[in-house]
mmCIF file of N, CA and C in Angstrom:
data_model
loop_
_atom_site.group_PDB
_atom_site.id
_atom_site.type_symbol
_atom_site.label_atom_id
_atom_site.label_comp_id
_atom_site.label_asym_id
_atom_site.label_seq_id
_atom_site.Cartn_x
_atom_site.Cartn_y
_atom_site.Cartn_z
ATOM 1 N N UNK C 1 14.270 8.286 13.898
ATOM 2 C CA UNK C 1 14.277 9.140 12.963
ATOM 3 C C UNK C 1 15.266 10.194 12.946
ATOM 4 N N UNK C 2 16.135 10.097 12.025
ATOM 5 C CA UNK C 2 17.509 11.209 12.264
ATOM 6 C C UNK C 2 17.171 12.424 11.897
ATOM 7 N N UNK C 3 16.231 13.219 11.304
ATOM 8 C CA UNK C 3 15.688 14.296 10.917
ATOM 9 C C UNK C 3 14.548 14.841 11.696
ATOM 10 N N UNK C 4 14.455 14.831 13.128
ATOM 11 C CA UNK C 4 13.333 14.932 14.203
ATOM 12 C C UNK C 4 12.290 16.021 13.332
ATOM 13 N N UNK C 5 13.169 17.126 12.770
ATOM 14 C CA UNK C 5 12.544 18.364 12.457
ATOM 15 C C UNK C 5 11.682 18.035 11.358
ATOM 16 N N UNK C 6 11.815 16.914 10.599
ATOM 17 C CA UNK C 6 10.988 16.332 9.496
ATOM 18 C C UNK C 6 9.811 15.110 9.728
ATOM 19 N N UNK C 7 9.852 14.977 11.114
ATOM 20 C CA UNK C 7 8.859 13.906 11.685
ATOM 21 C C UNK C 7 7.571 14.304 11.475
ATOM 22 N N UNK C 8 6.550 13.605 10.912
ATOM 23 C CA UNK C 8 5.117 13.905 11.218
ATOM 24 C C UNK C 8 4.498 12.953 11.957
ATOM 25 N N UNK C 9 3.519 13.403 12.271
ATOM 26 C CA UNK C 9 2.638 12.342 13.413
ATOM 27 C C UNK C 9 2.023 11.351 12.328
ATOM 28 N N UNK C 10 1.579 10.482 13.523
ATOM 29 C CA UNK C 10 1.102 9.006 12.796
ATOM 30 C C UNK C 10 -0.288 9.487 11.995
ATOM 31 N N UNK C 11 -1.270 10.428 12.539
ATOM 32 C CA UNK C 11 -1.883 10.957 11.957
ATOM 33 C C UNK C 11 -1.757 11.520 10.354
ATOM 34 N N UNK C 12 -0.921 12.333 10.583
ATOM 35 C CA UNK C 12 -0.360 12.870 9.122
ATOM 36 C C UNK C 12 0.118 11.865 7.927
ATOM 37 N N UNK C 13 0.999 10.547 8.515
ATOM 38 C CA UNK C 13 1.251 9.579 7.802
ATOM 39 C C UNK C 13 0.167 8.833 7.348
ATOM 40 N N UNK C 14 -0.785 8.384 8.003
ATOM 41 C CA UNK C 14 -2.215 8.151 7.502
ATOM 42 C C UNK C 14 -2.853 8.778 6.488
ATOM 43 N N UNK C 15 -2.870 9.956 6.507
ATOM 44 C CA UNK C 15 -3.566 11.173 5.404
ATOM 45 C C UNK C 15 -2.380 10.777 4.051
ATOM 46 N N UNK C 16 -1.328 10.516 4.195
ATOM 47 C CA UNK C 16 -0.409 10.258 3.228
ATOM 48 C C UNK C 16 -0.960 9.047 2.567
ATOM 49 N N UNK C 17 -0.944 7.831 3.426
ATOM 50 C CA UNK C 17 -1.416 6.780 3.138
ATOM 51 C C UNK C 17 -2.913 6.791 2.405
ATOM 52 N N UNK C 18 -3.608 7.275 2.996
ATOM 53 C CA UNK C 18 -4.857 7.386 2.448
ATOM 54 C C UNK C 18 -5.212 8.251 1.026
ATOM 55 N N UNK C 19 -4.232 9.315 0.748
ATOM 56 C CA UNK C 19 -4.588 10.089 -0.230
ATOM 57 C C UNK C 19 -3.450 9.737 -1.598
ATOM 58 N N UNK C 20 -2.701 8.463 -1.171
ATOM 59 C CA UNK C 20 -1.662 8.378 -2.227
ATOM 60 C C UNK C 20 -2.208 7.425 -3.377
ATOM 61 N N UNK C 21 -1.797 7.539 -4.374
ATOM 62 C CA UNK C 21 -2.319 6.693 -5.510
ATOM 63 C C UNK C 21 -1.694 5.183 -5.818
ATOM 64 N N UNK C 22 -0.241 5.284 -5.427
ATOM 65 C CA UNK C 22 0.320 3.890 -5.183
ATOM 66 C C UNK C 22 1.704 4.008 -4.327
ATOM 67 N N UNK C 23 1.956 2.917 -4.015
ATOM 68 C CA UNK C 23 2.867 2.558 -3.193
ATOM 69 C C UNK C 23 3.988 1.454 -3.499
ATOM 70 N N UNK C 24 5.549 1.160 -2.698
ATOM 71 C CA UNK C 24 6.215 0.323 -3.024
ATOM 72 C C UNK C 24 6.197 -0.680 -1.810
ATOM 73 N N UNK C 25 5.936 -1.995 -2.555
ATOM 74 C CA UNK C 25 5.760 -3.085 -1.242
ATOM 75 C C UNK C 25 7.304 -3.606 -1.353
ATOM 76 N N UNK C 26 7.770 -3.504 -0.051
ATOM 77 C CA UNK C 26 9.044 -4.245 0.060
ATOM 78 C C UNK C 26 8.680 -5.494 1.070
ATOM 79 N N UNK C 27 9.396 -6.718 0.344
ATOM 80 C CA UNK C 27 9.493 -7.805 1.012
ATOM 81 C C UNK C 27 10.875 -8.596 1.003
ATOM 82 N N UNK C 28 10.745 -9.611 1.769
ATOM 83 C CA UNK C 28 11.899 -10.225 2.185
ATOM 84 C C UNK C 28 12.091 -11.435 1.044
ATOM 85 N N UNK C 29 12.932 -11.956 -0.054
ATOM 86 C CA UNK C 29 13.220 -12.828 -0.426
ATOM 87 C C UNK C 29 14.244 -13.614 0.016
ATOM 88 N N UNK C 30 14.508 -14.811 -0.598
ATOM 89 C CA UNK C 30 15.235 -16.002 0.087
ATOM 90 C C UNK C 30 16.891 -15.119 -0.190
ATOM 91 N N UNK C 31 17.296 -14.518 -1.416
ATOM 92 C CA UNK C 31 18.561 -14.136 -1.521
ATOM 93 C C UNK C 31 18.362 -12.207 -1.721
ATOM 94 N N UNK C 32 17.432 -12.001 -1.939
ATOM 95 C CA UNK C 32 17.535 -10.215 -2.082
ATOM 96 C C UNK C 32 16.203 -9.976 -1.671
ATOM 97 N N UNK C 33 16.204 -8.840 -1.185
ATOM 98 C CA UNK C 33 14.838 -8.020 -0.796
ATOM 99 C C UNK C 33 14.277 -7.442 -2.098
ATOM 100 N N UNK C 34 12.979 -7.112 -2.047
ATOM 101 C CA UNK C 34 12.269 -7.399 -3.334
ATOM 102 C C UNK C 34 10.985 -5.866 -3.128
ATOM 103 N N UNK C 35 11.506 -4.777 -4.013
ATOM 104 C CA UNK C 35 10.278 -3.975 -3.733
ATOM 105 C C UNK C 35 9.727 -4.088 -5.105
ATOM 106 N N UNK C 36 8.273 -3.433 -5.173
ATOM 107 C CA UNK C 36 7.312 -3.594 -6.341
ATOM 108 C C UNK C 36 6.487 -2.587 -6.015
ATOM 109 N N UNK C 37 6.223 -1.746 -6.988
ATOM 110 C CA UNK C 37 5.099 -0.562 -6.977
ATOM 111 C C UNK C 37 3.961 -1.291 -7.153
ATOM 112 N N UNK C 38 3.046 -0.872 -6.351
ATOM 113 C CA UNK C 38 1.366 -1.322 -6.470
ATOM 114 C C UNK C 38 0.433 -0.380 -6.264
ATOM 115 N N UNK C 39 -0.721 -0.447 -6.815
ATOM 116 C CA UNK C 39 -1.870 0.153 -6.251
ATOM 117 C C UNK C 39 -2.340 -0.695 -5.042
ATOM 118 N N UNK C 40 -2.952 0.212 -4.385
ATOM 119 C CA UNK C 40 -3.391 -0.081 -2.878
ATOM 120 C C UNK C 40 -4.719 0.319 -2.409
ATOM 121 N N UNK C 41 -5.364 -0.198 -1.190
ATOM 122 C CA UNK C 41 -6.078 0.676 -0.877
ATOM 123 C C UNK C 41 -5.808 0.585 0.816
ATOM 124 N N UNK C 42 -6.664 1.420 1.659
ATOM 125 C CA UNK C 42 -6.299 1.359 3.242
ATOM 126 C C UNK C 42 -7.829 1.292 3.846
ATOM 127 N N UNK C 43 -8.162 0.884 4.847
ATOM 128 C CA UNK C 43 -9.325 1.245 5.508
ATOM 129 C C UNK C 43 -8.964 1.989 6.960
ATOM 130 N N UNK C 44 -7.822 2.535 6.809
ATOM 131 C CA UNK C 44 -7.391 3.326 8.075
ATOM 132 C C UNK C 44 -6.725 2.196 9.177
ATOM 133 N N UNK C 45 -6.718 0.968 8.891
ATOM 134 C CA UNK C 45 -6.169 -0.259 10.057
ATOM 135 C C UNK C 45 -5.244 -1.018 9.270
ATOM 136 N N UNK C 46 -5.557 -1.054 7.711
ATOM 137 C CA UNK C 46 -4.684 -2.040 7.030
ATOM 138 C C UNK C 46 -4.558 -1.599 5.870
ATOM 139 N N UNK C 47 -3.585 -2.197 5.174
ATOM 140 C CA UNK C 47 -3.432 -2.069 3.743
ATOM 141 C C UNK C 47 -3.876 -3.460 2.907
ATOM 142 N N UNK C 48 -4.607 -3.104 1.718
ATOM 143 C CA UNK C 48 -4.896 -4.115 0.940
ATOM 144 C C UNK C 48 -4.120 -4.206 -0.320
ATOM 145 N N UNK C 49 -3.659 -5.350 -0.760
ATOM 146 C CA UNK C 49 -2.940 -5.529 -2.159
ATOM 147 C C UNK C 49 -3.730 -6.615 -2.980
ATOM 148 N N UNK C 50 -3.524 -6.502 -4.353
ATOM 149 C CA UNK C 50 -4.389 -7.623 -5.118
ATOM 150 C C UNK C 50 -3.331 -7.686 -6.321
ATOM 151 N N UNK C 51 -3.498 -9.127 -6.803
ATOM 152 C CA UNK C 51 -2.788 -9.509 -8.023
ATOM 153 C C UNK C 51 -3.588 -10.789 -8.646
ATOM 154 N N UNK C 52 -3.161 -10.712 -9.605
ATOM 155 C CA UNK C 52 -3.792 -12.116 -10.319
ATOM 156 C C UNK C 52 -3.407 -13.452 -9.967
ATOM 157 N N UNK C 53 -4.158 -13.819 -9.340
ATOM 158 C CA UNK C 53 -4.082 -15.100 -8.285
ATOM 159 C C UNK C 53 -3.003 -14.940 -7.451
ATOM 160 N N UNK C 54 -2.204 -13.652 -7.221
ATOM 161 C CA UNK C 54 -0.859 -13.445 -6.343
ATOM 162 C C UNK C 54 -0.287 -14.499 -6.447
ATOM 163 N N UNK C 55 0.521 -14.725 -7.676
ATOM 164 C CA UNK C 55 1.476 -15.869 -7.910
ATOM 165 C C UNK C 55 2.504 -15.376 -8.311
ATOM 166 N N UNK C 56 2.944 -14.001 -8.032
ATOM 167 C CA UNK C 56 3.811 -13.276 -8.249
ATOM 168 C C UNK C 56 5.234 -13.718 -7.093
ATOM 169 N N UNK C 57 6.430 -12.838 -7.308
ATOM 170 C CA UNK C 57 7.376 -12.949 -6.305
ATOM 171 C C UNK C 57 6.903 -12.379 -4.984
ATOM 172 N N UNK C 58 6.408 -11.146 -5.263
ATOM 173 C CA UNK C 58 5.986 -10.402 -4.156
ATOM 174 C C UNK C 58 5.084 -11.197 -3.050
ATOM 175 N N UNK C 59 3.825 -12.266 -3.816
ATOM 176 C CA UNK C 59 3.436 -13.023 -3.102
ATOM 177 C C UNK C 59 3.912 -14.242 -2.288
ATOM 178 N N UNK C 60 4.925 -14.833 -3.127
ATOM 179 C CA UNK C 60 5.748 -15.834 -2.529
ATOM 180 C C UNK C 60 6.532 -15.433 -1.295
ATOM 181 N N UNK C 61 7.241 -14.320 -1.804
ATOM 182 C CA UNK C 61 7.679 -13.837 -0.513
ATOM 183 C C UNK C 61 6.985 -13.693 0.684
ATOM 184 N N UNK C 62 5.950 -13.008 0.624
ATOM 185 C CA UNK C 62 5.011 -12.626 1.533
ATOM 186 C C UNK C 62 4.543 -14.012 2.284
ATOM 187 N N UNK C 63 4.270 -15.118 1.457
ATOM 188 C CA UNK C 63 4.221 -16.295 1.886
ATOM 189 C C UNK C 63 4.928 -17.037 3.084
ATOM 190 N N UNK C 64 6.361 -16.798 2.600
ATOM 191 C CA UNK C 64 7.328 -17.231 3.279
ATOM 192 C C UNK C 64 7.941 -16.295 4.281
ATOM 193 N N UNK C 65 7.777 -14.987 4.299
ATOM 194 C CA UNK C 65 8.191 -14.089 5.462
ATOM 195 C C UNK C 65 7.042 -12.909 5.587
ATOM 196 N N UNK C 66 6.320 -12.995 6.430
ATOM 197 C CA UNK C 66 5.313 -12.391 6.527
ATOM 198 C C UNK C 66 5.193 -10.695 6.750
ATOM 199 N N UNK C 67 6.326 -10.362 7.487
ATOM 200 C CA UNK C 67 7.049 -8.990 7.591
ATOM 201 C C UNK C 67 7.427 -8.309 6.294
ATOM 202 N N UNK C 68 6.571 -7.098 6.149
ATOM 203 C CA UNK C 68 6.971 -6.510 4.985
ATOM 204 C C UNK C 68 6.809 -4.900 5.393
ATOM 205 N N UNK C 69 7.262 -4.014 4.456
ATOM 206 C CA UNK C 69 7.065 -2.472 4.810
ATOM 207 C C UNK C 69 6.340 -1.831 3.196
ATOM 208 N N UNK C 70 5.803 -0.965 3.456
ATOM 209 C CA UNK C 70 5.193 -0.644 2.134
ATOM 210 C C UNK C 70 5.248 1.322 2.446
ATOM 211 N N UNK C 71 5.955 1.620 1.395
ATOM 212 C CA UNK C 71 6.000 3.126 1.372
ATOM 213 C C UNK C 71 5.313 4.078 0.242
ATOM 214 N N UNK C 72 4.739 5.130 0.640
ATOM 215 C CA UNK C 72 3.967 5.962 -0.271
ATOM 216 C C UNK C 72 4.744 7.149 -0.273
ATOM 217 N N UNK C 73 4.948 7.995 -1.214
ATOM 218 C CA UNK C 73 5.477 9.180 -1.312
ATOM 219 C C UNK C 73 4.461 10.270 -1.813
ATOM 220 N N UNK C 74 4.100 11.253 -1.000
ATOM 221 C CA UNK C 74 3.055 12.018 -1.553
ATOM 222 C C UNK C 74 3.519 13.283 -2.449
ATOM 223 N N UNK C 75 3.097 14.218 -2.253
ATOM 224 C CA UNK C 75 3.439 15.339 -3.299
ATOM 225 C C UNK C 75 4.892 15.743 -3.166
ATOM 226 N N UNK C 76 5.330 16.007 -4.469
ATOM 227 C CA UNK C 76 6.863 16.251 -4.367
ATOM 228 C C UNK C 76 6.949 17.618 -5.107
ATOM 229 N N UNK C 77 8.086 18.272 -4.737
ATOM 230 C CA UNK C 77 8.398 19.537 -5.360
ATOM 231 C C UNK C 77 9.885 19.796 -5.850
ATOM 232 N N UNK C 78 10.505 19.616 -6.772
ATOM 233 C CA UNK C 78 11.965 19.619 -6.778
ATOM 234 C C UNK C 78 12.233 20.996 -6.711
ATOM 235 N N UNK C 79 13.476 21.384 -6.056
ATOM 236 C CA UNK C 79 13.622 22.855 -5.748
ATOM 237 C C UNK C 79 15.181 23.002 -6.397
ATOM 238 N N UNK C 80 15.445 23.210 -7.700
ATOM 239 C CA UNK C 80 16.573 23.211 -8.426
ATOM 240 C C UNK C 80 17.478 24.282 -7.524
ATOM 241 N N UNK C 81 17.127 25.398 -7.476
ATOM 242 C CA UNK C 81 18.073 26.626 -6.961
ATOM 243 C C UNK C 81 18.482 26.483 -5.347
ATOM 244 N N UNK C 82 17.840 25.448 -4.723
ATOM 245 C CA UNK C 82 18.102 24.849 -3.482
ATOM 246 C C UNK C 82 18.547 23.618 -3.676
ATOM 247 N N UNK C 83 18.670 22.571 -4.530
ATOM 248 C CA UNK C 83 19.578 21.782 -4.624
ATOM 249 C C UNK C 83 18.847 20.691 -3.450
ATOM 250 N N UNK C 84 17.279 20.674 -3.494
ATOM 251 C CA UNK C 84 16.674 19.915 -3.009
ATOM 252 C C UNK C 84 15.389 19.611 -3.307
ATOM 253 N N UNK C 85 14.407 19.193 -2.382
ATOM 254 C CA UNK C 85 13.398 18.765 -2.685
ATOM 255 C C UNK C 85 12.113 18.676 -1.795
ATOM 256 N N UNK C 86 11.254 19.141 -1.868
ATOM 257 C CA UNK C 86 9.995 19.299 -0.949
ATOM 258 C C UNK C 86 9.516 17.957 -1.167
ATOM 259 N N UNK C 87 8.809 17.283 0.118
ATOM 260 C CA UNK C 87 8.319 15.962 -0.346
ATOM 261 C C UNK C 87 7.501 15.610 1.125
ATOM 262 N N UNK C 88 6.429 14.553 1.050
ATOM 263 C CA UNK C 88 6.033 13.751 2.142
ATOM 264 C C UNK C 88 5.926 12.382 1.785
ATOM 265 N N UNK C 89 6.261 11.456 2.813
ATOM 266 C CA UNK C 89 6.294 10.379 2.756
ATOM 267 C C UNK C 89 5.725 9.489 4.015
ATOM 268 N N UNK C 90 5.329 7.986 3.827
ATOM 269 C CA UNK C 90 5.101 7.474 4.921
ATOM 270 C C UNK C 90 5.759 6.039 4.609
ATOM 271 N N UNK C 91 6.392 5.363 5.513
ATOM 272 C CA UNK C 91 6.656 3.831 5.315
ATOM 273 C C UNK C 91 5.874 2.884 6.648
ATOM 274 N N UNK C 92 5.222 2.229 6.106
ATOM 275 C CA UNK C 92 4.244 1.266 7.161
ATOM 276 C C UNK C 92 5.121 0.116 7.120
ATOM 277 N N UNK C 93 5.074 -0.429 8.234
ATOM 278 C CA UNK C 93 5.877 -1.788 8.469
ATOM 279 C C UNK C 93 4.337 -2.493 9.247
ATOM 280 N N UNK C 94 4.338 -3.879 8.773
ATOM 281 C CA UNK C 94 3.558 -4.981 9.429
ATOM 282 C C UNK C 94 3.412 -6.252 8.719
ATOM 283 N N UNK C 95 2.576 -7.046 8.629
ATOM 284 C CA UNK C 95 2.100 -8.419 8.726
ATOM 285 C C UNK C 95 1.119 -8.778 7.467
ATOM 286 N N UNK C 96 1.718 -9.353 6.741
ATOM 287 C CA UNK C 96 0.820 -9.714 5.585
ATOM 288 C C UNK C 96 0.189 -11.154 5.514
ATOM 289 N N UNK C 97 -0.743 -10.948 5.529
ATOM 290 C CA UNK C 97 -1.808 -12.391 5.118
ATOM 291 C C UNK C 97 -2.687 -12.104 4.112
ATOM 292 N N UNK C 98 -2.762 -13.293 3.484
ATOM 293 C CA UNK C 98 -3.600 -13.720 2.119
ATOM 294 C C UNK C 98 -5.287 -13.773 3.069
ATOM 295 N N UNK C 99 -6.384 -12.995 2.184
ATOM 296 C CA UNK C 99 -7.421 -13.269 2.725
ATOM 297 C C UNK C 99 -8.251 -13.980 1.738
ATOM 298 N N UNK C 100 -9.385 -14.108 1.955
ATOM 299 C CA UNK C 100 -10.932 -14.986 1.608
ATOM 300 C C UNK C 100 -12.030 -14.485 1.997
ATOM 301 N N UNK C 101 -13.156 -14.841 1.261
ATOM 302 C CA UNK C 101 -14.369 -14.501 1.806
ATOM 303 C C UNK C 101 -15.013 -13.131 1.524
ATOM 304 N N UNK C 102 -15.542 -12.797 2.727
ATOM 305 C CA UNK C 102 -16.146 -11.713 2.948
ATOM 306 C C UNK C 102 -15.094 -10.581 3.370
ATOM 307 N N UNK C 103 -14.117 -10.680 3.422
ATOM 308 C CA UNK C 103 -12.894 -9.638 3.810
ATOM 309 C C UNK C 103 -12.322 -9.417 2.508
ATOM 310 N N UNK C 104 -12.210 -10.664 1.687
ATOM 311 C CA UNK C 104 -11.445 -10.252 0.392
ATOM 312 C C UNK C 104 -12.456 -9.369 -0.401
ATOM 313 N N UNK C 105 -13.746 -9.827 -0.335
ATOM 314 C CA UNK C 105 -14.794 -9.131 -1.020
ATOM 315 C C UNK C 105 -15.107 -7.636 -0.983
ATOM 316 N N UNK C 106 -14.950 -7.141 0.404
ATOM 317 C CA UNK C 106 -14.869 -5.962 0.887
ATOM 318 C C UNK C 106 -13.601 -5.159 0.516
ATOM 319 N N UNK C 107 -12.328 -5.587 0.449
ATOM 320 C CA UNK C 107 -11.148 -5.010 0.144
ATOM 321 C C UNK C 107 -11.477 -4.857 -1.310
ATOM 322 N N UNK C 108 -11.644 -5.497 -2.167
ATOM 323 C CA UNK C 108 -11.615 -5.724 -3.691
ATOM 324 C C UNK C 108 -12.930 -4.386 -3.933
ATOM 325 N N UNK C 109 -13.678 -4.198 -3.336
ATOM 326 C CA UNK C 109 -14.883 -3.136 -3.264
ATOM 327 C C UNK C 109 -14.250 -1.516 -2.956
ATOM 328 N N UNK C 110 -13.199 -1.820 -1.847
ATOM 329 C CA UNK C 110 -12.397 -0.461 -1.710
ATOM 330 C C UNK C 110 -11.481 -0.172 -2.861
ATOM 331 N N UNK C 111 -11.392 -1.315 -3.733
ATOM 332 C CA UNK C 111 -10.209 -0.622 -4.811
ATOM 333 C C UNK C 111 -11.483 -0.405 -6.084
ATOM 334 N N UNK C 112 -12.476 -0.672 -6.220
ATOM 335 C CA UNK C 112 -13.315 0.276 -7.126
ATOM 336 C C UNK C 112 -13.725 1.235 -6.440
ATOM 337 N N UNK C 113 -14.109 1.863 -5.053
ATOM 338 C CA UNK C 113 -14.640 2.817 -4.397
ATOM 339 C C UNK C 113 -13.077 3.930 -4.744
ATOM 340 N N UNK C 114 -12.021 3.422 -4.833
ATOM 341 C CA UNK C 114 -11.015 4.288 -4.756
ATOM 342 C C UNK C 114 -10.626 4.588 -6.088
ATOM 343 N N UNK C 115 -10.351 3.584 -6.957
ATOM 344 C CA UNK C 115 -10.003 3.905 -8.542
ATOM 345 C C UNK C 115 -10.965 4.053 -9.726
ATOM 346 N N UNK C 116 -12.199 3.776 -9.209
ATOM 347 C CA UNK C 116 -13.305 3.650 -10.367
ATOM 348 C C UNK C 116 -14.537 4.082 -9.466
ATOM 349 N N UNK C 117 -14.461 5.106 -8.879
ATOM 350 C CA UNK C 117 -15.758 5.361 -8.035
ATOM 351 C C UNK C 117 -16.894 5.807 -9.080
ATOM 352 N N UNK C 118 -16.881 6.290 -10.412
ATOM 353 C CA UNK C 118 -17.800 6.379 -11.219
ATOM 354 C C UNK C 118 -18.576 4.849 -11.781
ATOM 355 N N UNK C 119 -18.137 3.967 -11.162
ATOM 356 C CA UNK C 119 -18.221 2.472 -11.864
ATOM 357 C C UNK C 119 -18.510 1.293 -10.779
ATOM 358 N N UNK C 120 -19.358 1.751 -9.903
ATOM 359 C CA UNK C 120 -19.501 1.009 -8.755
ATOM 360 C C UNK C 120 -20.151 -0.179 -9.032
ATOM 361 N N UNK C 121 -21.181 -0.055 -9.818
ATOM 362 C CA UNK C 121 -21.909 -1.378 -10.135
ATOM 363 C C UNK C 121 -21.293 -2.140 -11.106
ATOM 364 N N UNK C 122 -20.822 -1.235 -12.220
ATOM 365 C CA UNK C 122 -19.906 -2.225 -13.030
ATOM 366 C C UNK C 122 -18.777 -3.142 -12.257
ATOM 367 N N UNK C 123 -18.060 -2.340 -11.208
ATOM 368 C CA UNK C 123 -17.060 -2.884 -10.487
ATOM 369 C C UNK C 123 -17.606 -3.773 -9.630
ATOM 370 N N UNK C 124 -18.957 -3.806 -9.194
ATOM 371 C CA UNK C 124 -19.335 -4.962 -8.456
ATOM 372 C C UNK C 124 -19.338 -6.283 -9.028
ATOM 373 N N UNK C 125 -19.883 -6.227 -10.569
ATOM 374 C CA UNK C 125 -20.191 -7.375 -11.548
ATOM 375 C C UNK C 125 -18.801 -7.994 -11.805
ATOM 376 N N UNK C 126 -17.535 -7.037 -11.794
ATOM 377 C CA UNK C 126 -16.452 -7.429 -12.095
ATOM 378 C C UNK C 126 -15.524 -8.073 -10.990
ATOM 379 N N UNK C 127 -16.095 -7.778 -9.731
ATOM 380 C CA UNK C 127 -15.639 -8.551 -8.622
ATOM 381 C C UNK C 127 -15.904 -9.855 -8.594
ATOM 382 N N UNK C 128 -17.323 -9.912 -8.720
ATOM 383 C CA UNK C 128 -18.119 -11.307 -9.020
ATOM 384 C C UNK C 128 -17.513 -12.298 -9.978
ATOM 385 N N UNK C 129 -17.208 -11.644 -10.875
ATOM 386 C CA UNK C 129 -16.630 -12.503 -12.162
ATOM 387 C C UNK C 129 -15.029 -12.732 -11.943
ATOM 388 N N UNK C 130 -14.265 -11.645 -11.436
ATOM 389 C CA UNK C 130 -12.755 -12.070 -11.336
ATOM 390 C C UNK C 130 -12.133 -12.407 -9.878
ATOM 391 N N UNK C 131 -13.073 -12.302 -8.935
ATOM 392 C CA UNK C 131 -12.620 -12.642 -7.590
ATOM 393 C C UNK C 131 -11.697 -13.816 -7.390
ATOM 394 N N UNK C 132 -12.211 -15.017 -7.730
ATOM 395 C CA UNK C 132 -11.633 -16.280 -7.861
ATOM 396 C C UNK C 132 -10.208 -16.493 -8.533
ATOM 397 N N UNK C 133 -10.173 -15.529 -9.242
ATOM 398 C CA UNK C 133 -8.709 -15.553 -9.798
ATOM 399 C C UNK C 133 -7.738 -14.321 -9.572
ATOM 400 N N UNK C 134 -8.390 -13.899 -8.690
ATOM 401 C CA UNK C 134 -7.482 -12.532 -7.502
ATOM 402 C C UNK C 134 -7.329 -12.948 -6.324
ATOM 403 N N UNK C 135 -6.052 -12.771 -6.242
ATOM 404 C CA UNK C 135 -5.372 -12.821 -4.710
ATOM 405 C C UNK C 135 -5.599 -11.654 -4.259
ATOM 406 N N UNK C 136 -5.928 -11.584 -2.963
ATOM 407 C CA UNK C 136 -5.746 -10.284 -1.849
ATOM 408 C C UNK C 136 -5.142 -10.528 -0.511
ATOM 409 N N UNK C 137 -4.065 -9.803 -0.425
ATOM 410 C CA UNK C 137 -3.630 -9.405 0.824
ATOM 411 C C UNK C 137 -3.807 -8.409 1.705
ATOM 412 N N UNK C 138 -3.847 -8.641 2.915
ATOM 413 C CA UNK C 138 -3.985 -7.620 3.889
ATOM 414 C C UNK C 138 -2.809 -7.371 4.833
ATOM 415 N N UNK C 139 -2.342 -6.410 4.810
ATOM 416 C CA UNK C 139 -0.815 -5.878 5.341
ATOM 417 C C UNK C 139 -1.538 -5.031 6.980
ATOM 418 N N UNK C 140 -1.516 -5.631 7.987
ATOM 419 C CA UNK C 140 -1.899 -5.505 9.304
ATOM 420 C C UNK C 140 -0.865 -4.288 9.588
ATOM 421 N N UNK C 141 -1.292 -3.162 9.935
ATOM 422 C CA UNK C 141 -0.270 -2.163 10.301
ATOM 423 C C UNK C 141 0.195 -2.312 11.630
ATOM 424 N N UNK C 142 1.626 -2.545 11.874
ATOM 425 C CA UNK C 142 2.080 -2.403 13.219
ATOM 426 C C UNK C 142 2.482 -1.256 13.554
ATOM 427 N N UNK C 143 3.166 -0.616 13.091
ATOM 428 C CA UNK C 143 3.669 1.110 12.969
ATOM 429 C C UNK C 143 4.112 1.588 11.754
ATOM 430 N N UNK C 144 4.192 3.068 11.727
ATOM 431 C CA UNK C 144 4.651 3.918 10.749
ATOM 432 C C UNK C 144 5.631 4.729 10.920
ATOM 433 N N UNK C 145 6.245 5.179 10.173
ATOM 434 C CA UNK C 145 7.042 6.574 10.234
ATOM 435 C C UNK C 145 6.724 7.170 9.199
ATOM 436 N N UNK C 146 6.624 8.620 9.178
ATOM 437 C CA UNK C 146 6.134 9.713 8.106
ATOM 438 C C UNK C 146 7.423 10.906 8.314
ATOM 439 N N UNK C 147 7.407 11.553 7.350
ATOM 440 C CA UNK C 147 8.119 12.600 7.282
ATOM 441 C C UNK C 147 8.214 13.600 6.205
ATOM 442 N N UNK C 148 8.492 14.778 6.080
ATOM 443 C CA UNK C 148 8.379 15.692 4.938
ATOM 444 C C UNK C 148 9.425 16.912 5.134
ATOM 445 N N UNK C 149 9.650 17.567 3.941
ATOM 446 C CA UNK C 149 10.417 18.692 3.852
ATOM 447 C C UNK C 149 9.268 20.003 2.959
ATOM 448 N N UNK C 150 9.144 20.695 4.014
ATOM 449 C CA UNK C 150 8.118 21.608 3.099
ATOM 450 C C UNK C 150 8.863 22.946 3.107
#
């Protein structure tokens, strides 16, 4: 990292990842890199993503090239008079695989817990109904970098 004074620890990076609302998945395409904003969940060891049967460009790219990065930007504050911005961010580097069965069900439960915590019972029913039409990917975290300007 160029600015060592802004480097955060792995634990601080995981906190940004844990608390983030969305991130940007970056995949390798045949001609161009591809970045797409996505909702996500993490269990502290991996990141989970889902989509409608995961038939989009991002999932096709991951099927062809398993290495990906995932970026989350935490709180930001524009400082007009300083011509700068306070921020925190984390970039995760890892390998993506499609998951099925019990692992897929647990990942979908994490989505309900994060994004719809007051609707766990309804979420469980929704998972049972929609799981077959939902593709879920797991990004195993190889390493991450995190930084901030405060």
